[in-house]
């Protein structure tokens, strides 16, 4: 941009100098020399406009000839400058610099709590959608420009803050708010394990107290991430296998576990009971290995079909083929199998194997892996009994880790309970929330909880019990549509505690219910009189005058 400006300065200088040197004639017919100021004044308005006449006197022939040359020179100079300016605006480096500055300003102006989401693939889209729905802000870093463009056009309630860049760059993470006082956590969910590892390391170094959730594919990387203090490491293939094993072993427990892990507001899933017996697994990558291990653990026999040789499998357990034709499926025993698991990396192969196997054995229980969410119409048309979408599983794990850490403890407790307990709790939640996935929230009765401090110290009678949190604080006699799932006091964990449970200072409570109950609990924590009303059913006077008046009336 220097050359166009220097060119314009030279044109103006030459034009002004020419006007100063060329003699003119004044209105008295006497010769005169134009000063630099008058010359610059005349050239300034002539070069940028159509001109406003000849000043200070009508020009001579020589002056007009020079001005004519100056006009064409200046037009050429300005055209050159404007062309350079438009070229500069189209320069990708300048665009990137402007986007970077805007991104930096937007992050610095954030005044609400937010999460830093690194990666806007299928999992990132799901998470951002849910965070936006529950009114939590987020900042996104994504390497691929087309995904960022998709984010810019998405219909979010809040204005999304995003930037197309490499999330493994610590400087970019700092600009994106990893050290911002309002940042609640960082989600490393890019498709590159090494990038996720770099994010975990940067989070540990720059903000050790930050909640960090990282996605990985193998155990070595997971161990490395945990060495950098990542709060939650999600090995997606292990997660899928563990969930499938739980489904085989305890369908009611899995249904409850799945309900509490799902996104709030979704319809509750029906009970699914996969059969045991013989299974055929088509596709033997990490997903297939994890699922086969789950089947074997439950006592099922498994035959694997895969195009790659598998030296670890015995001849009777393996068929070398793609698994989309009838011969390979029959060789694997599909005619007498009770279940089929299709888990290739390509959806079309999975659907092809599914269709062929179903034509041979219509009674098959089918579990299908869906790799791309965009193919949901195809999978809905084929109607497998279970569709496993990896991005959704990871998104559920992430959301559970960042929003309600107590829920992770409760889900671990579910695995220790029997099927009758899980069914009873599921039925009660279904009746409370009209067969929709409930909201999950937690309450901590500590010094930050104003109402709890008041209830334990200033007004300890009657003693605070769990049942008081079920009473409607605005309409005594009515119950809130919520259920306590967990009470934690120190190392003591109490799953689905009784409503008669007395509460003590320091308790942590986990609730499930509808949004109205969640809002009521939030109000009860901030207003002492609401918790008092829920405990006693009496409206206590709030001002000093009314309290004195009430004391006077009681003493009368």
XYZ file of C-alpha atoms in Angstrom:
556
model
C 0.000 0.000 0.000
C 3.066 2.276 0.227
C 3.548 2.620 -3.561
C 0.027 4.007 -4.297
C 0.321 6.564 -1.476
C 3.813 7.669 -2.550
C 2.561 7.966 -6.136
C -0.317 10.179 -5.059
C 1.961 12.372 -2.944
C 4.332 12.812 -5.898
C 1.463 13.746 -8.230
C 0.201 16.357 -5.764
C 3.708 17.714 -5.189
C 4.464 18.051 -8.898
C 1.072 19.638 -9.536
C 1.487 22.167 -6.708
C 5.059 22.990 -7.746
C 3.976 23.553 -11.349
C 1.251 25.970 -10.336
C 3.710 27.875 -8.136
C 6.314 28.169 -10.912
C 4.001 29.031 -13.818
C 3.263 32.834 -13.781
C -0.298 34.129 -13.919
C -2.032 37.519 -14.440
C -4.151 39.263 -11.799
C -7.347 41.252 -12.357
C -5.223 44.438 -12.892
C -3.238 42.805 -15.715
C -0.094 42.508 -13.576
C 1.947 39.244 -13.479
C 1.869 37.273 -10.224
C 3.169 33.993 -8.760
C 0.729 31.715 -6.961
C 1.832 30.816 -3.394
C 2.165 27.209 -2.149
C -0.918 27.536 0.025
C -3.168 28.716 -2.830
C -1.679 26.106 -5.155
C -2.257 23.272 -2.679
C -5.782 24.550 -1.994
C -6.636 24.584 -5.709
C -5.100 21.148 -6.416
C -6.831 19.628 -3.372
C -10.333 20.406 -4.534
C -9.614 19.981 -8.238
C -7.945 16.573 -7.906
C -10.726 15.095 -5.820
C -13.772 16.791 -7.417
C -14.908 18.715 -10.437
C -13.360 21.973 -9.181
C -14.901 25.264 -8.067
C -13.414 27.812 -10.450
C -10.029 29.437 -10.945
C -8.546 31.152 -7.885
C -7.330 33.702 -6.843
C -7.566 35.099 -10.441
C -8.586 33.661 -13.799
C -5.762 31.447 -15.086
C -3.451 32.195 -17.983
C -3.143 29.849 -20.973
C -0.041 28.189 -19.470
C -1.730 27.681 -16.100
C -4.811 26.086 -17.703
C -2.618 23.759 -19.742
C -0.810 22.656 -16.574
C -4.049 22.215 -14.632
C -5.351 20.049 -17.466
C -2.320 17.774 -17.094
C -2.761 17.766 -13.300
C -6.390 16.640 -13.574
C -5.508 13.570 -15.661
C -2.521 12.785 -13.455
C -4.578 12.981 -10.262
C -7.398 10.864 -11.706
C -4.828 8.219 -12.606
C -3.294 8.453 -9.132
C -6.643 8.106 -7.332
C -7.710 5.201 -9.565
C -4.443 3.468 -8.706
C -5.028 4.074 -4.970
C -8.648 2.897 -4.999
C -7.674 -0.237 -6.876
C -4.985 -0.936 -4.298
C -7.496 -0.390 -1.447
C -10.046 -2.819 -2.951
C -7.286 -5.382 -3.513
C -6.249 -4.962 0.105
C -9.804 -5.606 1.321
C -9.803 -8.906 -0.569
C -6.488 -9.958 0.905
C -6.954 -13.122 2.999
C -4.261 -12.118 5.479
C -6.020 -8.806 6.205
C -9.387 -10.576 6.554
C -7.834 -13.015 8.997
C -6.299 -10.171 10.990
C -9.663 -8.365 11.200
C -11.461 -11.587 12.249
C -8.782 -12.235 14.856
C -9.187 -8.728 16.322
C -12.994 -9.038 16.389
C -12.771 -12.485 17.997
C -10.400 -11.150 20.654
C -12.721 -8.220 21.433
C -15.821 -10.433 21.622
C -14.171 -12.861 24.037
C -12.886 -10.044 26.263
C -16.374 -8.520 26.412
C -18.037 -11.762 27.576
C -19.631 -11.212 30.980
C -21.494 -14.535 31.289
C -20.014 -17.949 32.135
C -19.006 -19.815 28.996
C -17.339 -22.998 27.760
C -14.498 -23.114 25.276
C -15.369 -25.724 22.612
C -12.376 -26.826 20.507
C -13.724 -28.609 17.426
C -17.042 -28.111 15.645
C -17.643 -31.518 14.112
C -20.741 -33.631 14.749
C -20.117 -33.761 18.499
C -19.351 -30.044 18.695
C -22.551 -29.145 16.855
C -24.650 -31.246 19.211
C -23.014 -29.777 22.297
C -23.314 -26.172 21.101
C -26.969 -26.755 20.303
C -27.665 -28.082 23.807
C -25.593 -25.377 25.535
C -27.478 -22.725 23.583
C -30.811 -24.277 24.526
C -29.980 -24.131 28.242
C -28.697 -20.540 27.888
C -25.004 -21.206 28.391
C -22.590 -19.243 26.204
C -19.773 -20.919 24.307
C -16.699 -19.957 22.311
C -15.714 -22.193 19.388
C -12.335 -22.778 17.751
C -12.444 -24.902 14.604
C -9.684 -25.487 12.082
C -11.866 -25.991 9.016
C -13.244 -22.786 7.507
C -16.390 -24.405 6.060
C -17.461 -25.634 9.499
C -17.026 -22.141 10.925
C -19.190 -20.790 8.101
C -21.837 -23.348 9.049
C -21.640 -22.134 12.647
C -22.097 -18.523 11.546
C -25.331 -19.470 9.742
C -26.705 -21.681 12.539
C -29.849 -20.525 14.315
C -28.643 -19.927 17.878
C -30.432 -17.870 20.531
C -27.218 -16.147 21.544
C -24.572 -14.627 19.303
C -21.942 -17.366 18.872
C -18.289 -16.404 19.263
C -16.041 -18.395 16.927
C -12.742 -18.370 15.069
C -11.182 -20.578 12.396
C -7.773 -21.558 13.716
C -5.565 -24.272 15.156
C -6.742 -25.088 18.675
C -3.375 -26.640 19.548
C -1.863 -23.131 19.515
C -1.640 -21.980 23.186
C -1.658 -18.324 22.155
C -4.963 -18.827 20.328
C -6.395 -20.687 23.328
C -5.483 -17.725 25.518
C -7.157 -15.300 23.106
C -10.190 -17.630 23.050
C -10.579 -17.208 26.804
C -8.962 -20.222 28.457
C -7.675 -17.845 31.164
C -10.822 -15.677 31.144
C -12.349 -15.419 34.644
C -15.766 -16.435 33.237
C -14.499 -19.555 31.454
C -16.041 -22.617 33.156
C -14.285 -25.316 31.178
C -12.665 -26.425 27.949
C -13.873 -29.238 25.679
C -11.174 -30.786 23.493
C -13.295 -32.664 20.944
C -11.439 -32.205 17.670
C -10.956 -35.215 15.400
C -7.184 -35.178 16.033
C -6.010 -36.867 19.237
C -2.723 -34.975 19.264
C -4.546 -31.647 19.093
C -6.783 -32.742 21.973
C -3.691 -33.724 23.936
C -2.109 -30.311 23.261
C -5.291 -28.608 24.484
C -5.276 -30.700 27.677
C -1.663 -29.753 28.285
C -2.317 -26.047 27.626
C -5.319 -26.073 29.971
C -3.222 -27.699 32.685
C -0.437 -25.128 32.318
C -2.464 -21.964 31.752
C -5.460 -22.636 34.032
C -4.991 -25.752 36.222
C -8.295 -25.264 38.060
C -10.321 -25.328 34.829
C -12.679 -28.228 34.061
C -11.315 -29.991 30.979
C -12.964 -32.757 28.978
C -10.952 -34.462 26.244
C -11.839 -37.020 23.589
C -9.427 -39.732 22.548
C -9.376 -43.047 20.678
C -6.709 -45.126 22.367
C -5.544 -45.833 25.883
C -2.004 -44.469 25.527
C -3.267 -41.028 24.593
C -5.897 -41.218 27.354
C -3.202 -41.932 29.950
C -1.145 -39.044 28.620
C -4.123 -36.691 28.856
C -4.836 -37.727 32.421
C -1.223 -37.050 33.342
C -1.924 -33.417 32.452
C -4.836 -33.265 34.857
C -7.732 -33.594 32.408
C -10.843 -33.919 34.555
C -12.586 -36.245 32.130
C -11.088 -38.289 29.314
C -13.606 -39.911 26.994
C -12.383 -42.948 25.106
C -15.292 -43.161 22.676
C -14.831 -46.799 21.685
C -14.592 -47.972 25.295
C -17.634 -45.860 26.161
C -19.653 -47.544 23.408
C -18.591 -51.029 24.529
C -19.371 -50.376 28.191
C -22.806 -49.057 27.363
C -23.589 -52.048 25.151
C -22.475 -54.457 27.856
C -24.739 -52.680 30.335
C -27.618 -52.990 27.884
C -27.062 -56.754 27.596
C -26.619 -57.307 31.304
C -29.165 -54.922 32.854
C -31.662 -53.417 30.389
C -33.638 -51.512 33.053
C -30.440 -50.085 34.536
C -29.253 -49.135 31.050
C -32.579 -47.473 30.307
C -32.341 -45.396 33.491
C -28.667 -44.627 32.821
C -29.495 -43.599 29.269
C -32.416 -41.451 30.396
C -30.282 -39.435 32.806
C -27.507 -39.067 30.212
C -29.759 -37.859 27.430
C -30.490 -34.271 26.462
C -33.389 -32.765 28.495
C -36.758 -32.559 26.767
C -36.227 -35.572 24.494
C -38.885 -38.343 24.592
C -37.999 -41.265 26.865
C -36.709 -44.329 25.011
C -38.547 -47.642 25.144
C -37.114 -50.655 26.978
C -34.820 -52.725 24.764
C -33.778 -56.309 25.542
C -31.090 -57.622 23.186
C -30.957 -61.436 23.031
C -27.860 -63.428 23.897
C -27.063 -66.569 21.786
C -25.056 -66.229 18.578
C -24.078 -62.846 17.133
C -22.494 -61.855 13.832
C -20.246 -58.790 13.910
C -19.642 -57.134 10.529
C -16.608 -54.843 10.677
C -13.827 -55.358 13.190
C -12.253 -52.003 13.891
C -11.943 -50.544 17.381
C -15.720 -50.196 17.560
C -16.250 -53.868 16.641
C -13.562 -55.059 19.056
C -15.175 -53.171 21.914
C -18.649 -54.503 21.104
C -17.402 -58.102 20.651
C -15.740 -57.936 24.068
C -19.053 -56.839 25.593
C -20.895 -59.739 23.917
C -18.358 -62.338 25.012
C -18.507 -61.035 28.574
C -22.234 -61.782 28.618
C -21.704 -65.334 27.317
C -22.687 -64.862 23.666
C -20.887 -66.628 20.814
C -19.559 -64.273 18.138
C -18.399 -64.665 14.533
C -16.624 -61.713 12.960
C -16.697 -60.685 9.283
C -14.004 -58.269 8.134
C -12.074 -57.703 4.864
C -8.742 -57.570 6.719
C -7.074 -60.741 8.120
C -7.472 -61.096 11.873
C -4.695 -63.361 13.210
C -5.997 -63.046 16.776
C -9.257 -64.817 15.884
C -9.675 -68.574 15.411
C -10.837 -69.857 11.980
C -14.314 -70.673 13.276
C -14.692 -67.178 14.685
C -13.734 -65.233 11.587
C -14.813 -64.864 7.934
C -12.647 -62.748 5.660
C -15.102 -60.660 3.620
C -16.789 -57.287 3.549
C -19.994 -58.799 4.897
C -22.409 -57.207 2.442
C -23.206 -60.379 0.448
C -25.237 -63.395 1.494
C -22.394 -65.953 1.181
C -20.192 -64.346 3.821
C -23.128 -63.797 6.184
C -24.285 -67.414 5.819
C -20.718 -68.592 6.432
C -20.764 -66.630 9.689
C -23.999 -68.359 10.755
C -26.491 -65.553 10.169
C -29.307 -68.104 9.554
C -29.315 -69.263 13.175
C -27.972 -66.043 14.749
C -30.009 -64.048 17.237
C -28.221 -60.732 16.691
C -26.313 -58.754 14.069
C -23.904 -55.921 14.724
C -22.833 -53.830 11.704
C -19.992 -51.450 12.519
C -17.999 -50.576 9.398
C -16.579 -47.070 9.053
C -18.872 -46.519 6.054
C -22.619 -46.202 6.521
C -23.475 -47.603 3.113
C -21.622 -50.856 3.861
C -23.432 -51.119 7.175
C -26.847 -50.600 5.583
C -26.067 -53.054 2.805
C -25.037 -55.758 5.302
C -28.122 -55.011 7.380
C -30.495 -55.378 4.437
C -28.903 -58.632 3.221
C -28.863 -60.201 6.692
C -32.472 -59.243 7.364
C -33.555 -60.854 4.103
C -31.925 -64.122 5.245
C -33.080 -63.995 8.857
C -35.957 -61.550 9.519
C -35.936 -62.249 13.280
C -32.500 -60.772 13.837
C -31.935 -58.207 16.567
C -29.867 -55.560 14.770
C -27.459 -53.002 16.178
C -26.145 -50.564 13.561
C -23.347 -48.063 13.764
C -24.178 -44.727 12.139
C -21.065 -42.737 11.294
C -22.602 -39.594 9.799
C -25.619 -37.841 11.271
C -26.630 -36.718 7.783
C -27.542 -40.335 6.987
C -30.242 -40.490 9.649
C -33.018 -40.742 7.050
C -31.489 -43.920 5.631
C -31.111 -45.509 9.058
C -34.652 -44.538 10.019
C -35.885 -46.257 6.860
C -34.034 -49.513 7.648
C -35.169 -49.385 11.299
C -32.423 -51.249 13.193
C -33.338 -52.072 16.803
C -30.491 -49.882 18.094
C -28.621 -47.180 16.206
C -25.325 -46.229 17.778
C -24.193 -42.727 16.834
C -20.708 -42.130 18.127
C -20.941 -38.330 18.142
C -24.086 -38.446 20.310
C -22.458 -40.784 22.818
C -19.449 -38.509 23.157
C -21.680 -35.424 23.389
C -23.671 -37.007 26.226
C -20.472 -37.866 28.069
C -19.169 -34.314 27.645
C -22.375 -32.659 28.775
C -22.621 -34.860 31.841
C -19.016 -34.109 32.798
C -19.267 -30.328 32.523
C -22.747 -29.592 33.804
C -23.441 -31.889 36.732
C -20.394 -33.722 38.108
C -22.636 -35.288 40.769
C -24.545 -37.074 38.020
C -21.439 -39.077 37.077
C -21.278 -40.368 40.656
C -24.954 -41.283 40.586
C -24.614 -43.115 37.262
C -21.827 -45.212 38.753
C -24.170 -46.119 41.616
C -26.847 -47.279 39.162
C -24.561 -50.115 38.062
C -24.526 -51.426 41.643
C -28.319 -51.491 42.021
C -30.635 -54.270 40.839
C -33.103 -54.151 37.985
C -36.178 -53.691 40.218
C -34.657 -50.576 41.807
C -33.792 -49.135 38.395
C -37.280 -49.854 37.017
C -38.999 -48.248 40.018
C -36.908 -45.083 39.755
C -37.426 -44.880 35.997
C -41.204 -45.216 36.354
C -41.307 -42.458 38.974
C -39.252 -40.117 36.776
C -41.470 -40.912 33.792
C -44.606 -39.948 35.726
C -42.967 -36.774 37.047
C -41.747 -35.488 33.697
C -44.511 -36.643 31.361
C -42.311 -39.282 29.666
C -39.660 -36.766 28.674
C -35.998 -36.642 29.674
C -35.847 -34.582 32.904
C -33.641 -31.645 33.758
C -30.768 -32.487 36.120
C -29.362 -30.006 38.634
C -27.487 -29.954 41.919
C -27.641 -27.953 45.150
C -24.821 -27.503 47.645
C -25.732 -26.511 51.197
C -22.577 -24.558 51.962
C -21.613 -21.013 52.983
C -22.407 -19.725 49.473
C -26.003 -20.868 49.826
C -27.703 -17.978 51.641
C -30.922 -19.827 52.405
C -29.085 -22.881 53.745
C -26.958 -20.756 56.098
C -30.141 -19.067 57.350
C -31.902 -22.417 57.808
C -29.023 -24.039 59.694
C -27.953 -21.070 61.854
C -30.491 -18.247 62.108
C -33.702 -20.262 62.025
C -32.865 -23.948 62.653
C -36.377 -24.995 63.689
C -37.846 -27.158 62.216
C -34.675 -29.003 61.145
C -34.112 -28.902 57.401
C -35.108 -32.164 55.682
C -35.031 -33.331 52.107
C -38.832 -33.163 51.903
C -38.695 -29.374 52.325
C -37.018 -29.111 48.895
C -40.032 -30.859 47.355
C -42.540 -28.352 48.758
C -43.595 -25.592 46.402
C -42.140 -22.341 47.865
C -44.846 -20.237 46.216
C -47.914 -22.356 46.932
C -47.808 -24.382 50.135
C -49.506 -27.743 49.946
C -48.436 -28.414 46.382
C -45.388 -30.439 45.453
C -42.675 -29.626 42.960
C -42.268 -32.067 40.064
C -38.813 -33.256 41.075
C -37.081 -36.165 42.752
C -33.856 -36.331 44.782
C -31.418 -38.735 43.118
C -28.363 -38.445 45.322
C -27.203 -37.002 48.631
C -23.469 -36.633 49.203
C -21.970 -35.749 52.565
C -18.217 -36.128 52.656
C -17.471 -39.666 51.468
C -21.019 -40.858 52.145
C -23.161 -41.405 49.014
C -26.906 -42.014 49.354
C -28.690 -42.910 46.096
C -32.415 -42.064 45.787
C -32.582 -40.922 49.422
C -35.806 -40.902 51.410
C -37.635 -37.590 51.722
C -37.385 -37.879 55.530
C -33.594 -37.658 55.330
C -32.333 -34.838 57.596
C -29.887 -32.490 55.910
C -26.675 -31.111 57.345
C -24.299 -28.324 56.457
C -22.080 -29.292 53.512
C -24.556 -31.695 51.875
C -24.661 -31.917 48.078
C -27.991 -32.850 46.518
C -28.757 -34.028 42.984
C -32.292 -33.559 41.643
C -34.164 -34.573 38.493
C -37.423 -32.960 37.475
C -39.016 -30.357 35.268
C -37.760 -26.846 34.593
C -40.278 -25.205 36.948
C -38.908 -27.210 39.878
C -35.371 -26.288 38.890
C -36.283 -22.586 38.830
C -38.049 -22.879 42.201
C -34.941 -24.445 43.757
C -32.789 -21.673 42.372
C -35.104 -19.097 43.952
C -35.130 -20.980 47.267
C -31.332 -20.830 47.447
C -31.290 -17.062 46.998
C -34.299 -16.051 49.157
C -34.378 -17.183 52.786
C -38.107 -16.529 53.172
C -38.943 -18.961 50.335
C -37.064 -21.832 51.992
C -38.663 -20.872 55.333
C -42.082 -20.943 53.682
C -41.330 -24.373 52.192
C -40.311 -25.605 55.677
C -43.059 -24.092 57.819
C -45.844 -23.034 55.482
C -45.840 -19.655 57.219
C -45.061 -16.317 55.623
C -42.425 -14.691 57.833
C -42.273 -10.853 57.906
C -39.267 -9.595 55.989
C -38.820 -6.015 57.152
C -37.724 -4.872 60.632
C -41.015 -3.068 61.254
C -43.184 -6.073 60.419
C -40.969 -8.426 62.448
C -41.341 -6.162 65.497
C -45.070 -5.976 64.906
C -45.286 -9.764 64.671
C -43.270 -10.150 67.913
C -45.580 -7.646 69.637
C -48.653 -9.556 68.510
C -47.212 -12.883 69.714
C -46.405 -11.378 73.129
C -49.795 -9.806 73.549
